[in-house]
PDB file of C-alpha atoms and ligand atoms in Angstrom:
ATOM      1  CA  UNK G   1      -0.259   0.257  -0.635  1.00 87.00           C
ATOM      2  CA  UNK G   2       0.980   3.819  -0.196  1.00 90.00           C
ATOM      3  CA  UNK G   3       0.213   6.837   1.227  1.00 88.00           C
ATOM      4  CA  UNK G   4       1.156   8.628  -1.722  1.00 88.00           C
ATOM      5  CA  UNK G   5      -1.066   7.251  -4.362  1.00 92.00           C
ATOM      6  CA  UNK G   6      -3.389   5.701  -1.892  1.00 90.00           C
ATOM      7  CA  UNK G   7      -3.295   1.939  -3.093  1.00 94.00           C
ATOM      8  CA  UNK G   8      -4.632  -0.321  -0.869  1.00 94.00           C
ATOM      9  CA  UNK G   9      -6.370   2.602   1.660  1.00 92.00           C
ATOM     10  CA  UNK G  10      -9.543   1.153   1.778  1.00 93.00           C
ATOM     11  CA  UNK G  11      -8.807  -1.832   2.338  1.00 95.00           C
ATOM     12  CA  UNK G  12      -6.753  -0.653   5.641  1.00 94.00           C
ATOM     13  CA  UNK G  13      -9.295   1.569   6.653  1.00 94.00           C
ATOM     14  CA  UNK G  14     -12.414  -1.600   6.779  1.00 95.00           C
ATOM     15  CA  UNK G  15      -8.992  -3.365   8.803  1.00 94.00           C
ATOM     16  CA  UNK G  16      -8.868  -0.355  11.506  1.00 96.00           C
ATOM     17  CA  UNK G  17     -12.857   0.629  11.501  1.00 96.00           C
ATOM     18  CA  UNK G  18     -13.675  -0.750  15.346  1.00 95.00           C
ATOM     19  CA  UNK G  19     -10.279  -1.433  16.131  1.00 95.00           C
ATOM     20  CA  UNK G  20      -7.983  -0.341  17.984  1.00 94.00           C
ATOM     21  CA  UNK G  21      -4.826  -0.106  16.753  1.00 95.00           C
ATOM     22  CA  UNK G  22      -0.903   0.923  17.177  1.00 93.00           C
ATOM     23  CA  UNK G  23       1.220   1.588  14.088  1.00 91.00           C
ATOM     24  CA  UNK G  24       4.611  -0.009  14.207  1.00 86.00           C
ATOM     25  CA  UNK G  25       8.102  -1.072  12.733  1.00 82.00           C
ATOM     26  CA  UNK G  26      11.570   1.350  11.814  1.00 78.00           C
ATOM     27  CA  UNK G  27      11.856   4.885  12.424  1.00 77.00           C
ATOM     28  CA  UNK G  28      11.018   6.354   7.991  1.00 80.00           C
ATOM     29  CA  UNK G  29       8.760   3.515   7.191  1.00 85.00           C
ATOM     30  CA  UNK G  30       5.889   5.941   6.769  1.00 88.00           C
ATOM     31  CA  UNK G  31       3.619   5.844   9.640  1.00 90.00           C
ATOM     32  CA  UNK G  32       2.140   9.354  10.655  1.00 88.00           C
ATOM     33  CA  UNK G  33       2.388   9.305   6.453  1.00 90.00           C
ATOM     34  CA  UNK G  34      -0.389   6.869   7.313  1.00 91.00           C
ATOM     35  CA  UNK G  35      -1.703   8.598   9.989  1.00 91.00           C
ATOM     36  CA  UNK G  36      -1.912  12.054   7.985  1.00 89.00           C
ATOM     37  CA  UNK G  37      -3.953  10.137   5.441  1.00 90.00           C
ATOM     38  CA  UNK G  38      -6.556   8.494   7.632  1.00 90.00           C
ATOM     39  CA  UNK G  39      -7.034  11.842   9.549  1.00 87.00           C
ATOM     40  CA  UNK G  40      -7.821  14.674   6.988  1.00 71.00           C
ATOM     41  CA  UNK G  41      -6.986  17.827   8.524  1.00 73.00           C
ATOM     42  CA  UNK G  42      -4.521  16.206  11.272  1.00 61.00           C
ATOM     43  CA  UNK G  43      -1.551  17.072  10.085  1.00 59.00           C
ATOM     44  CA  UNK G  44       1.096  15.066  11.603  1.00 60.00           C
ATOM     45  CA  UNK G  45       4.720  15.909  11.150  1.00 56.00           C
ATOM     46  CA  UNK G  46       5.942  13.491   9.090  1.00 56.00           C
ATOM     47  CA  UNK G  47       9.861  13.995   7.909  1.00 51.00           C
ATOM     48  CA  UNK G  48      11.576  13.563   4.544  1.00 49.00           C
ATOM     49  CA  UNK G  49      13.802  10.760   3.383  1.00 45.00           C
ATOM     50  CA  UNK G  50      17.759  12.234   3.314  1.00 42.00           C
ATOM     51  CA  UNK G  51      18.862  11.717   0.667  1.00 42.00           C
ATOM     52  CA  UNK G  52      22.156  10.610   1.285  1.00 41.00           C
ATOM     53  CA  UNK G  53      21.371   7.863   3.405  1.00 42.00           C
ATOM     54  CA  UNK G  54      17.777   7.177   1.948  1.00 44.00           C
ATOM     55  CA  UNK G  55      16.702   7.164   5.721  1.00 45.00           C
ATOM     56  CA  UNK G  56      15.447  10.218   7.854  1.00 45.00           C
ATOM     57  CA  UNK G  57      15.796  11.451  10.700  1.00 47.00           C
ATOM     58  CA  UNK G  58      13.138  11.406  14.129  1.00 44.00           C
ATOM     59  CA  UNK G  59      10.027  13.973  14.228  1.00 51.00           C
ATOM     60  CA  UNK G  60       7.608  10.954  16.045  1.00 52.00           C
ATOM     61  CA  UNK G  61       8.737  10.801  19.767  1.00 62.00           C
ATOM     62  CA  UNK G  62       6.193   9.854  21.116  1.00 75.00           C
ATOM     63  CA  UNK G  63       2.938   7.917  20.930  1.00 81.00           C
ATOM     64  CA  UNK G  64      -0.058   9.185  20.337  1.00 85.00           C
ATOM     65  CA  UNK G  65      -3.803   7.761  19.794  1.00 89.00           C
ATOM     66  CA  UNK G  66      -6.632   9.487  17.399  1.00 90.00           C
ATOM     67  CA  UNK G  67     -10.478   8.309  16.723  1.00 91.00           C
ATOM     68  CA  UNK G  68     -10.580   7.520  13.489  1.00 91.00           C
ATOM     69  CA  UNK G  69     -13.739   9.486  12.270  1.00 88.00           C
ATOM     70  CA  UNK G  70     -14.646   5.656  11.148  1.00 88.00           C
ATOM     71  CA  UNK G  71     -14.138   4.515  14.085  1.00 92.00           C
ATOM     72  CA  UNK G  72     -11.899   2.682  16.422  1.00 93.00           C
ATOM     73  CA  UNK G  73      -8.271   4.857  17.081  1.00 93.00           C
ATOM     74  CA  UNK G  74      -4.848   4.559  16.068  1.00 93.00           C
ATOM     75  CA  UNK G  75      -2.073   4.727  17.609  1.00 91.00           C
ATOM     76  CA  UNK G  76       0.797   6.439  15.741  1.00 90.00           C
ATOM     77  CA  UNK G  77       4.735   5.104  17.217  1.00 85.00           C
ATOM     78  CA  UNK G  78       7.887   6.403  17.349  1.00 78.00           C
ATOM     79  CA  UNK G  79      10.621   3.426  16.254  1.00 63.00           C
ATOM     80  CA  UNK G  80      10.437   0.813  17.766  1.00 57.00           C
ATOM     81  CA  UNK G  81      13.905   1.228  19.289  1.00 52.00           C
ATOM     82  CA  UNK G  82      12.459   3.819  21.544  1.00 43.00           C
ATOM     83  CA  UNK G  83       9.523   1.860  22.075  1.00 54.00           C
ATOM     84  CA  UNK G  84       8.591   1.580  25.641  1.00 60.00           C
ATOM     85  CA  UNK G  85       8.391  -1.263  27.759  1.00 64.00           C
ATOM     86  CA  UNK G  86       8.515   0.475  31.266  1.00 66.00           C
ATOM     87  CA  UNK G  87       7.178  -1.535  34.653  1.00 75.00           C
ATOM     88  CA  UNK G  88       6.536  -5.245  32.507  1.00 80.00           C
ATOM     89  CA  UNK G  89       7.560  -7.611  34.046  1.00 84.00           C
ATOM     90  CA  UNK G  90       8.910 -10.941  32.289  1.00 84.00           C
ATOM     91  CA  UNK G  91       5.257 -12.902  32.802  1.00 85.00           C
ATOM     92  CA  UNK G  92       3.511  -9.326  31.308  1.00 87.00           C
ATOM     93  CA  UNK G  93       5.874  -9.887  28.380  1.00 88.00           C
ATOM     94  CA  UNK G  94       5.051 -13.160  27.346  1.00 92.00           C
ATOM     95  CA  UNK G  95       1.247 -12.602  27.861  1.00 91.00           C
ATOM     96  CA  UNK G  96       2.313 -10.690  24.400  1.00 90.00           C
ATOM     97  CA  UNK G  97       2.912 -13.528  22.568  1.00 94.00           C
ATOM     98  CA  UNK G  98      -0.488 -15.117  21.905  1.00 94.00           C
ATOM     99  CA  UNK G  99       0.395 -18.060  20.884  1.00 96.00           C
ATOM    100  CA  UNK G 100       2.763 -18.225  23.887  1.00 97.00           C
ATOM    101  CA  UNK G 101      -1.007 -18.818  25.926  1.00 95.00           C
ATOM    102  CA  UNK G 102      -2.222 -21.664  25.305  1.00 96.00           C
ATOM    103  CA  UNK G 103       0.900 -23.313  27.042  1.00 96.00           C
ATOM    104  CA  UNK G 104       1.876 -20.778  29.786  1.00 94.00           C
ATOM    105  CA  UNK G 105       0.291 -22.380  32.468  1.00 93.00           C
ATOM    106  CA  UNK G 106       1.384 -25.529  31.265  1.00 96.00           C
ATOM    107  CA  UNK G 107       4.928 -25.650  32.850  1.00 96.00           C
ATOM    108  CA  UNK G 108       6.158 -27.034  35.513  1.00 96.00           C
ATOM    109  CA  UNK G 109       7.269 -24.442  37.935  1.00 94.00           C
ATOM    110  CA  UNK G 110       5.038 -22.015  37.740  1.00 88.00           C
ATOM    111  CA  UNK G 111       7.324 -19.071  38.254  1.00 88.00           C
ATOM    112  CA  UNK G 112       8.805 -20.405  35.439  1.00 91.00           C
ATOM    113  CA  UNK G 113      10.934 -17.868  33.156  1.00 89.00           C
ATOM    114  CA  UNK G 114      11.218 -19.508  30.136  1.00 94.00           C
ATOM    115  CA  UNK G 115      14.915 -20.129  29.751  1.00 93.00           C
ATOM    116  CA  UNK G 116      16.697 -22.720  31.012  1.00 92.00           C
ATOM    117  CA  UNK G 117      13.637 -23.736  33.348  1.00 93.00           C
ATOM    118  CA  UNK G 118      13.008 -27.163  33.968  1.00 96.00           C
ATOM    119  CA  UNK G 119      10.353 -28.228  32.309  1.00 97.00           C
ATOM    120  CA  UNK G 120       9.065 -24.903  30.228  1.00 97.00           C
ATOM    121  CA  UNK G 121       6.232 -25.565  27.865  1.00 97.00           C
ATOM    122  CA  UNK G 122       6.854 -23.042  26.319  1.00 97.00           C
ATOM    123  CA  UNK G 123      10.364 -24.426  25.118  1.00 97.00           C
ATOM    124  CA  UNK G 124       8.556 -28.104  24.745  1.00 97.00           C
ATOM    125  CA  UNK G 125       6.156 -26.477  22.284  1.00 98.00           C
ATOM    126  CA  UNK G 126       8.992 -25.298  20.271  1.00 98.00           C
ATOM    127  CA  UNK G 127       9.992 -28.075  19.781  1.00 97.00           C
ATOM    128  CA  UNK G 128       7.174 -29.420  18.965  1.00 97.00           C
ATOM    129  CA  UNK G 129       6.406 -26.917  16.975  1.00 97.00           C
ATOM    130  CA  UNK G 130       3.839 -25.157  17.442  1.00 96.00           C
ATOM    131  CA  UNK G 131       5.138 -22.228  17.887  1.00 97.00           C
ATOM    132  CA  UNK G 132       7.892 -20.850  15.575  1.00 97.00           C
ATOM    133  CA  UNK G 133      11.600 -19.866  17.378  1.00 97.00           C
ATOM    134  CA  UNK G 134      12.000 -16.530  16.142  1.00 95.00           C
ATOM    135  CA  UNK G 135       9.776 -15.432  17.855  1.00 95.00           C
ATOM    136  CA  UNK G 136      10.362 -17.097  20.866  1.00 97.00           C
ATOM    137  CA  UNK G 137      15.016 -15.918  19.974  1.00 96.00           C
ATOM    138  CA  UNK G 138      12.588 -12.301  19.782  1.00 91.00           C
ATOM    139  CA  UNK G 139      11.243 -12.546  22.910  1.00 94.00           C
ATOM    140  CA  UNK G 140      14.169 -13.354  24.492  1.00 94.00           C
ATOM    141  CA  UNK G 141      15.831 -10.486  22.803  1.00 90.00           C
ATOM    142  CA  UNK G 142      13.608  -8.291  24.310  1.00 87.00           C
ATOM    143  CA  UNK G 143      13.868  -9.869  27.798  1.00 88.00           C
ATOM    144  CA  UNK G 144      17.598  -8.847  27.348  1.00 87.00           C
ATOM    145  CA  UNK G 145      16.523  -5.122  26.484  1.00 81.00           C
ATOM    146  CA  UNK G 146      14.123  -4.628  29.353  1.00 81.00           C
ATOM    147  CA  UNK G 147      16.899  -6.333  31.714  1.00 80.00           C
ATOM    148  CA  UNK G 148      14.621  -9.470  33.208  1.00 80.00           C
ATOM    149  CA  UNK G 149      17.688 -11.108  32.257  1.00 81.00           C
TER     150      UNK G 149
HETATM  151  N1  GDP D 201       7.079   6.834  -1.788  1.00 77.17           N
HETATM  152  C1  GDP D 201       6.257   7.190  -0.534  1.00 77.17           C
HETATM  153  N2  GDP D 201       7.091   7.676   0.208  1.00 77.17           N
HETATM  154  C2  GDP D 201       6.119   8.048   1.082  1.00 77.17           C
HETATM  155  C3  GDP D 201       5.256   7.293   2.166  1.00 77.17           C
HETATM  156  N3  GDP D 201       4.279   7.143   3.265  1.00 77.17           N
HETATM  157  C4  GDP D 201       6.104   7.848   3.119  1.00 77.17           C
HETATM  158  N4  GDP D 201       6.534   7.662   2.530  1.00 77.17           N
HETATM  159  C5  GDP D 201       7.992   9.250   3.129  1.00 77.17           C
HETATM  160  O1  GDP D 201       9.101   8.906   3.905  1.00 77.17           O
HETATM  161  C6  GDP D 201       9.557   9.726   4.506  1.00 77.17           C
HETATM  162  C7  GDP D 201       9.365   9.211   6.166  1.00 77.17           C
HETATM  163  O2  GDP D 201       7.481   9.111   6.881  1.00 77.17           O
HETATM  164  P1  GDP D 201       7.555   8.907   7.835  1.00 77.17           P
HETATM  165  O3  GDP D 201       5.766   8.745   7.769  1.00 77.17           O
HETATM  166  O4  GDP D 201       7.596  10.152   8.524  1.00 77.17           O
HETATM  167  O5  GDP D 201       8.005   7.583   8.735  1.00 77.17           O
HETATM  168  P2  GDP D 201       8.069   7.572   9.591  1.00 77.17           P
HETATM  169  O6  GDP D 201       8.994   7.747  10.491  1.00 77.17           O
HETATM  170  O7  GDP D 201       7.380   5.558  10.173  1.00 77.17           O
HETATM  171  O8  GDP D 201       6.159   7.998  10.665  1.00 77.17           O
HETATM  172  C8  GDP D 201       8.462  11.123   4.290  1.00 77.17           C
HETATM  173  O9  GDP D 201       9.703  11.868   4.396  1.00 77.17           O
HETATM  174  C9  GDP D 201       7.641  10.321   3.396  1.00 77.17           C
HETATM  175  O10 GDP D 201       7.414  11.715   2.586  1.00 77.17           O
HETATM  176  C10 GDP D 201       4.475   6.514   0.382  1.00 77.17           C
HETATM  177  O11 GDP D 201       3.253   5.574   0.713  1.00 77.17           O
HETATM  178  N5  GDP D 201       5.495   6.786  -0.857  1.00 77.17           N
HETATM  179 MG1   MG D 202       6.452   9.637  12.472  1.00 77.17          MG
HETATM  180 ZN1   ZN D 203       8.177 -21.702  30.656  1.00 77.17          ZN
END
């Protein structure tokens, strides 16, 4: 889709309707431009891609929630690198991975951190192919970033 040409906007608009949605992703991919297009009359700052590097500078510094004219809300967030995960516990983060949820109560220990813990149902699910290992790796990386491990 494109914020510039309007291609794919109709489809996006109908999937946003009645939902609470957050746009996240690397800086410069067009999140704020998209938000602008969906909210005529607002005028968020978007930034120009730097000619040299093909990358731009930051303009969105905090997450902003907007109410959509069609119903529903849209959150424009700054780049993933600065997305705050403060005050979340490891358990909260695990809950955020919806495919983990069916397994979360099946670990041997109820304070399982899903790392090298004995009898971890999450790691077992990866072995069995029910959870994607790349998603789990990302979970562990986020735990590290949050200084929880
Ligand atoms: N060609 C093209 N450029 C776009 C599109 N959407 C955004 N841009 C440009 O990409 C740059 C970064 O956009 P911005 O919305 O600030 O990105 P954000 O950091 O993800 O919020 C700006 O120069 C935009 O004009 C698009 O659909 N097509
Ligand atoms: Mg932005
Ligand atoms: Zn576990």
